[in-house]
PDB file of C-alpha atoms in Angstrom:
ATOM      1  CA  UNK A 247     111.216  85.939  97.160  1.00  0.00           C
ATOM      2  CA  UNK A 248     110.311  89.770  96.715  1.00  0.00           C
ATOM      3  CA  UNK A 249     112.255  92.344  99.094  1.00  0.00           C
ATOM      4  CA  UNK A 250     109.307  92.479 100.818  1.00  0.00           C
ATOM      5  CA  UNK A 251     109.336  88.923 101.827  1.00  0.00           C
ATOM      6  CA  UNK A 252     113.220  89.353 102.810  1.00  0.00           C
ATOM      7  CA  UNK A 253     111.811  91.646 105.293  1.00  0.00           C
ATOM      8  CA  UNK A 254     109.404  90.486 106.651  1.00  0.00           C
ATOM      9  CA  UNK A 255     110.177  90.267 111.353  1.00  0.00           C
ATOM     10  CA  UNK A 256     107.681  89.459 113.795  1.00  0.00           C
ATOM     11  CA  UNK A 257     107.568  90.750 116.590  1.00  0.00           C
ATOM     12  CA  UNK A 258     105.833  88.927 120.381  1.00  0.00           C
ATOM     13  CA  UNK A 259     104.827  91.531 123.571  1.00  0.00           C
ATOM     14  CA  UNK A 260     104.043  89.849 126.311  1.00  0.00           C
ATOM     15  CA  UNK A 261     101.482  91.226 128.469  1.00  0.00           C
ATOM     16  CA  UNK A 262     101.315  94.274 130.344  1.00  0.00           C
ATOM     17  CA  UNK A 263     104.429  95.140 127.411  1.00  0.00           C
ATOM     18  CA  UNK A 264     104.947  98.319 129.775  1.00  0.00           C
ATOM     19  CA  UNK A 265     106.667  95.379 132.717  1.00  0.00           C
ATOM     20  CA  UNK A 266     107.679  92.161 130.905  1.00  0.00           C
ATOM     21  CA  UNK A 267     110.618  92.889 129.131  1.00  0.00           C
ATOM     22  CA  UNK A 268     111.640  90.339 126.122  1.00  0.00           C
ATOM     23  CA  UNK A 269     109.751  91.027 122.721  1.00  0.00           C
ATOM     24  CA  UNK A 270     110.004  87.449 120.589  1.00  0.00           C
ATOM     25  CA  UNK A 271     111.402  87.794 116.987  1.00  0.00           C
ATOM     26  CA  UNK A 272     110.553  86.839 114.494  1.00  0.00           C
ATOM     27  CA  UNK A 273     112.130  85.127 111.284  1.00  0.00           C
ATOM     28  CA  UNK A 274     109.919  84.154 108.409  1.00  0.00           C
ATOM     29  CA  UNK A 275     110.990  81.640 105.521  1.00  0.00           C
ATOM     30  CA  UNK A 276     112.503  84.254 103.336  1.00  0.00           C
ATOM     31  CA  UNK A 277     113.654  86.861 106.295  1.00  0.00           C
ATOM     32  CA  UNK A 278     117.232  88.457 105.727  1.00  0.00           C
ATOM     33  CA  UNK A 279     119.754  88.638 107.995  1.00  0.00           C
ATOM     34  CA  UNK A 280     120.152  92.373 107.910  1.00  0.00           C
ATOM     35  CA  UNK A 281     116.182  92.647 108.959  1.00  0.00           C
ATOM     36  CA  UNK A 282     116.406  90.524 111.743  1.00  0.00           C
ATOM     37  CA  UNK A 283     119.101  92.820 113.804  1.00  0.00           C
ATOM     38  CA  UNK A 284     117.478  95.576 112.732  1.00  0.00           C
ATOM     39  CA  UNK A 285     114.810  94.663 114.475  1.00  0.00           C
ATOM     40  CA  UNK A 286     116.910  93.306 117.913  1.00  0.00           C
ATOM     41  CA  UNK A 287     118.533  96.841 117.538  1.00  0.00           C
ATOM     42  CA  UNK A 288     115.330  98.549 117.584  1.00  0.00           C
ATOM     43  CA  UNK A 289     113.823  96.482 120.458  1.00  0.00           C
ATOM     44  CA  UNK A 290     117.381  96.316 122.396  1.00  0.00           C
ATOM     45  CA  UNK A 291     116.890 100.848 121.896  1.00  0.00           C
ATOM     46  CA  UNK A 292     113.158 100.198 123.501  1.00  0.00           C
ATOM     47  CA  UNK A 293     114.333  99.315 126.525  1.00  0.00           C
ATOM     48  CA  UNK A 294     113.830  95.415 125.641  1.00  0.00           C
ATOM     49  CA  UNK A 295     115.393  92.241 125.505  1.00  0.00           C
ATOM     50  CA  UNK A 296     115.039  90.217 122.264  1.00  0.00           C
ATOM     51  CA  UNK A 297     115.277  86.426 121.651  1.00  0.00           C
ATOM     52  CA  UNK A 298     115.577  84.989 117.508  1.00  0.00           C
ATOM     53  CA  UNK A 299     112.647  82.417 116.833  1.00  0.00           C
ATOM     54  CA  UNK A 300     114.778  81.215 113.739  1.00  0.00           C
ATOM     55  CA  UNK A 301     111.303  79.620 112.395  1.00  0.00           C
ATOM     56  CA  UNK A 302     108.152  80.633 112.098  1.00  0.00           C
ATOM     57  CA  UNK A 303     105.164  78.229 113.967  1.00  0.00           C
ATOM     58  CA  UNK A 304     102.400  78.475 115.497  1.00  0.00           C
ATOM     59  CA  UNK A 305     102.730  80.465 119.516  1.00  0.00           C
ATOM     60  CA  UNK A 306     106.047  80.801 118.401  1.00  0.00           C
ATOM     61  CA  UNK A 307     108.330  79.881 121.493  1.00  0.00           C
ATOM     62  CA  UNK A 308     106.191  81.944 125.047  1.00  0.00           C
ATOM     63  CA  UNK A 309     102.750  80.641 124.296  1.00  0.00           C
ATOM     64  CA  UNK A 310     103.772  77.161 123.083  1.00  0.00           C
ATOM     65  CA  UNK A 311     104.994  76.639 126.550  1.00  0.00           C
ATOM     66  CA  UNK A 312     102.178  78.825 128.003  1.00  0.00           C
ATOM     67  CA  UNK A 313      99.451  76.950 125.909  1.00  0.00           C
ATOM     68  CA  UNK A 314     100.965  73.316 126.932  1.00  0.00           C
ATOM     69  CA  UNK A 315     101.264  74.124 130.171  1.00  0.00           C
ATOM     70  CA  UNK A 316      96.829  75.178 130.274  1.00  0.00           C
ATOM     71  CA  UNK A 317      95.919  72.335 128.506  1.00  0.00           C
ATOM     72  CA  UNK A 318      97.247  70.183 131.127  1.00  0.00           C
ATOM     73  CA  UNK A 319      96.320  72.154 133.836  1.00  0.00           C
ATOM     74  CA  UNK A 320      92.464  72.134 131.829  1.00  0.00           C
ATOM     75  CA  UNK A 321      92.550  68.173 132.032  1.00  0.00           C
ATOM     76  CA  UNK A 322      93.535  68.050 135.380  1.00  0.00           C
ATOM     77  CA  UNK A 323      90.891  69.939 136.984  1.00  0.00           C
ATOM     78  CA  UNK A 324      88.671  68.346 133.962  1.00  0.00           C
ATOM     79  CA  UNK A 325      89.356  64.839 134.706  1.00  0.00           C
ATOM     80  CA  UNK A 326      88.441  65.259 138.837  1.00  0.00           C
ATOM     81  CA  UNK A 327      91.800  65.596 139.378  1.00  0.00           C
ATOM     82  CA  UNK A 328      92.514  68.638 141.249  1.00  0.00           C
ATOM     83  CA  UNK A 329      90.682  71.788 141.428  1.00  0.00           C
ATOM     84  CA  UNK A 330      92.124  74.791 140.087  1.00  0.00           C
ATOM     85  CA  UNK A 331      92.850  75.964 143.382  1.00  0.00           C
ATOM     86  CA  UNK A 332      94.500  73.389 143.720  1.00  0.00           C
ATOM     87  CA  UNK A 333      96.180  73.105 140.099  1.00  0.00           C
ATOM     88  CA  UNK A 334      96.915  77.023 140.544  1.00  0.00           C
ATOM     89  CA  UNK A 335      98.358  76.697 143.743  1.00  0.00           C
ATOM     90  CA  UNK A 336     100.915  73.836 143.298  1.00  0.00           C
ATOM     91  CA  UNK A 337     102.152  75.823 139.555  1.00  0.00           C
ATOM     92  CA  UNK A 338     102.386  79.041 141.862  1.00  0.00           C
ATOM     93  CA  UNK A 339     104.233  77.174 144.633  1.00  0.00           C
ATOM     94  CA  UNK A 340     106.451  75.045 143.420  1.00  0.00           C
ATOM     95  CA  UNK A 341     108.245  75.090 139.868  1.00  0.00           C
ATOM     96  CA  UNK A 342     106.552  78.551 139.824  1.00  0.00           C
ATOM     97  CA  UNK A 343     108.816  79.853 142.034  1.00  0.00           C
ATOM     98  CA  UNK A 344     111.428  77.906 140.505  1.00  0.00           C
ATOM     99  CA  UNK A 345     110.903  80.126 136.514  1.00  0.00           C
ATOM    100  CA  UNK A 346     111.726  83.309 137.917  1.00  0.00           C
ATOM    101  CA  UNK A 347     116.037  82.230 137.847  1.00  0.00           C
ATOM    102  CA  UNK A 348     116.216  78.262 136.485  1.00  0.00           C
ATOM    103  CA  UNK A 349     114.622  77.682 133.364  1.00  0.00           C
ATOM    104  CA  UNK A 350     112.750  74.567 132.072  1.00  0.00           C
ATOM    105  CA  UNK A 351     116.014  72.683 130.277  1.00  0.00           C
ATOM    106  CA  UNK A 352     118.464  74.169 133.104  1.00  0.00           C
ATOM    107  CA  UNK A 353     115.880  72.997 135.573  1.00  0.00           C
ATOM    108  CA  UNK A 354     116.509  69.407 133.601  1.00  0.00           C
ATOM    109  CA  UNK A 355     119.886  69.608 133.496  1.00  0.00           C
ATOM    110  CA  UNK A 356     120.357  70.849 137.409  1.00  0.00           C
ATOM    111  CA  UNK A 357     118.026  67.752 137.839  1.00  0.00           C
ATOM    112  CA  UNK A 358     120.314  64.715 134.914  1.00  0.00           C
ATOM    113  CA  UNK A 359     119.297  64.503 131.879  1.00  0.00           C
ATOM    114  CA  UNK A 360     118.746  60.415 132.950  1.00  0.00           C
ATOM    115  CA  UNK A 361     115.446  61.617 135.111  1.00  0.00           C
ATOM    116  CA  UNK A 362     113.864  63.382 133.320  1.00  0.00           C
ATOM    117  CA  UNK A 363     114.425  60.463 130.384  1.00  0.00           C
ATOM    118  CA  UNK A 364     113.255  57.916 133.745  1.00  0.00           C
ATOM    119  CA  UNK A 365     109.457  60.287 134.668  1.00  0.00           C
ATOM    120  CA  UNK A 366     109.114  61.107 130.602  1.00  0.00           C
ATOM    121  CA  UNK A 367     108.859  56.979 130.118  1.00  0.00           C
ATOM    122  CA  UNK A 368     106.459  56.844 132.168  1.00  0.00           C
ATOM    123  CA  UNK A 369     104.159  60.195 132.474  1.00  0.00           C
ATOM    124  CA  UNK A 370     104.323  61.266 128.514  1.00  0.00           C
ATOM    125  CA  UNK A 371     102.217  58.930 127.819  1.00  0.00           C
ATOM    126  CA  UNK A 372      99.672  59.626 130.982  1.00  0.00           C
ATOM    127  CA  UNK A 373      99.819  63.441 130.220  1.00  0.00           C
ATOM    128  CA  UNK A 374      96.774  64.519 128.060  1.00  0.00           C
ATOM    129  CA  UNK A 375      97.460  64.804 123.974  1.00  0.00           C
ATOM    130  CA  UNK A 376      94.559  66.595 122.434  1.00  0.00           C
ATOM    131  CA  UNK A 377      94.324  68.209 119.491  1.00  0.00           C
ATOM    132  CA  UNK A 378      91.346  69.998 120.688  1.00  0.00           C
ATOM    133  CA  UNK A 379      90.086  72.278 123.154  1.00  0.00           C
ATOM    134  CA  UNK A 380      89.048  70.531 126.712  1.00  0.00           C
ATOM    135  CA  UNK A 381      85.623  69.508 127.298  1.00  0.00           C
ATOM    136  CA  UNK A 382      85.716  71.738 129.666  1.00  0.00           C
ATOM    137  CA  UNK A 383      86.974  74.713 128.155  1.00  0.00           C
ATOM    138  CA  UNK A 384      84.604  73.720 125.673  1.00  0.00           C
ATOM    139  CA  UNK A 385      81.380  73.588 128.069  1.00  0.00           C
ATOM    140  CA  UNK A 386      83.111  77.576 129.659  1.00  0.00           C
ATOM    141  CA  UNK A 387      83.051  78.958 127.024  1.00  0.00           C
ATOM    142  CA  UNK A 388      80.011  77.273 125.369  1.00  0.00           C
ATOM    143  CA  UNK A 389      77.836  79.292 129.171  1.00  0.00           C
ATOM    144  CA  UNK A 390      79.869  83.068 127.889  1.00  0.00           C
ATOM    145  CA  UNK A 391      81.780  81.769 131.093  1.00  0.00           C
ATOM    146  CA  UNK A 392      85.179  83.606 129.379  1.00  0.00           C
ATOM    147  CA  UNK A 393      86.042  84.723 132.420  1.00  0.00           C
ATOM    148  CA  UNK A 394      87.288  88.235 133.827  1.00  0.00           C
ATOM    149  CA  UNK A 395      85.093  89.541 130.957  1.00  0.00           C
ATOM    150  CA  UNK A 396      82.456  87.753 132.445  1.00  0.00           C
ATOM    151  CA  UNK A 397      82.496  87.793 135.484  1.00  0.00           C
ATOM    152  CA  UNK A 398      83.401  84.129 135.655  1.00  0.00           C
ATOM    153  CA  UNK A 399      85.539  81.448 134.135  1.00  0.00           C
ATOM    154  CA  UNK A 400      86.985  79.100 136.107  1.00  0.00           C
ATOM    155  CA  UNK A 401      86.998  81.510 139.542  1.00  0.00           C
ATOM    156  CA  UNK A 402      83.330  82.918 140.215  1.00  0.00           C
ATOM    157  CA  UNK A 403      85.044  87.005 139.329  1.00  0.00           C
ATOM    158  CA  UNK A 404      82.371  88.570 140.497  1.00  0.00           C
ATOM    159  CA  UNK A 405      82.961  87.615 143.934  1.00  0.00           C
ATOM    160  CA  UNK A 406      86.831  87.642 142.950  1.00  0.00           C
ATOM    161  CA  UNK A 407      88.356  91.111 142.412  1.00  0.00           C
ATOM    162  CA  UNK A 408      90.707  91.289 139.743  1.00  0.00           C
ATOM    163  CA  UNK A 409      92.159  94.587 140.261  1.00  0.00           C
ATOM    164  CA  UNK A 410      93.529  92.741 143.398  1.00  0.00           C
ATOM    165  CA  UNK A 411      95.389  89.671 140.936  1.00  0.00           C
ATOM    166  CA  UNK A 412      96.432  92.795 138.156  1.00  0.00           C
ATOM    167  CA  UNK A 413      97.455  94.597 140.651  1.00  0.00           C
ATOM    168  CA  UNK A 414      99.565  91.120 142.633  1.00  0.00           C
ATOM    169  CA  UNK A 415     100.668  89.830 138.586  1.00  0.00           C
ATOM    170  CA  UNK A 416     102.230  93.346 138.481  1.00  0.00           C
ATOM    171  CA  UNK A 417     104.110  93.382 141.498  1.00  0.00           C
ATOM    172  CA  UNK A 418     105.263  90.092 141.813  1.00  0.00           C
ATOM    173  CA  UNK A 419     106.642  90.831 137.910  1.00  0.00           C
ATOM    174  CA  UNK A 420     108.616  93.865 139.377  1.00  0.00           C
ATOM    175  CA  UNK A 421     110.446  91.569 142.188  1.00  0.00           C
ATOM    176  CA  UNK A 422     111.004  89.004 140.112  1.00  0.00           C
ATOM    177  CA  UNK A 423     112.689  91.126 137.792  1.00  0.00           C
ATOM    178  CA  UNK A 424     114.525  92.715 140.312  1.00  0.00           C
ATOM    179  CA  UNK A 425     115.445  89.534 141.186  1.00  0.00           C
ATOM    180  CA  UNK A 426     117.014  89.530 138.001  1.00  0.00           C
ATOM    181  CA  UNK A 427     119.056  92.486 138.196  1.00  0.00           C
ATOM    182  CA  UNK A 428     120.580  91.740 141.385  1.00  0.00           C
ATOM    183  CA  UNK A 429     122.352  88.145 140.241  1.00  0.00           C
ATOM    184  CA  UNK A 430     123.043  89.869 136.704  1.00  0.00           C
ATOM    185  CA  UNK A 431     120.171  87.796 134.764  1.00  0.00           C
ATOM    186  CA  UNK A 432     118.609  90.574 132.291  1.00  0.00           C
TER     187      UNK A 432
END
């Protein structure tokens, strides 16, 4: 491998980067340990928390988890199982409340892997396994309903305040970070 390939390291900052503490550090196929260590030190020097992605895969860690959740959220609305409002409410007021303190694998250990296994035996087959964007998402995009930037998406952003949502999100991030610092989880 060339010298350049041995020094290639990716970094994935999360939005909003001024608040989000974590940065994914992605190792290329030929990346040497030294390059990862230098990048890790750089990320730490700017006050961020590095997480190593040991193999470059589409979406890294976080986006893979996030888009799996998003796919199922869209599927629930597309199938008429729930409204967008109720899907968001369930996410915010159930597992979303635990996420600052308990990650998904910690939560599985908490409830018991035997129970997780039992649930997976019947639930996984019923989850969306679409490998392309779902039809409901396609319909929104074709109608130029691209979310806040177009004024409409799953919600009508001409009647809702994008600024209020962003402020609410930012305040929640700050509160979660405060909590995580208090319990020495950062």
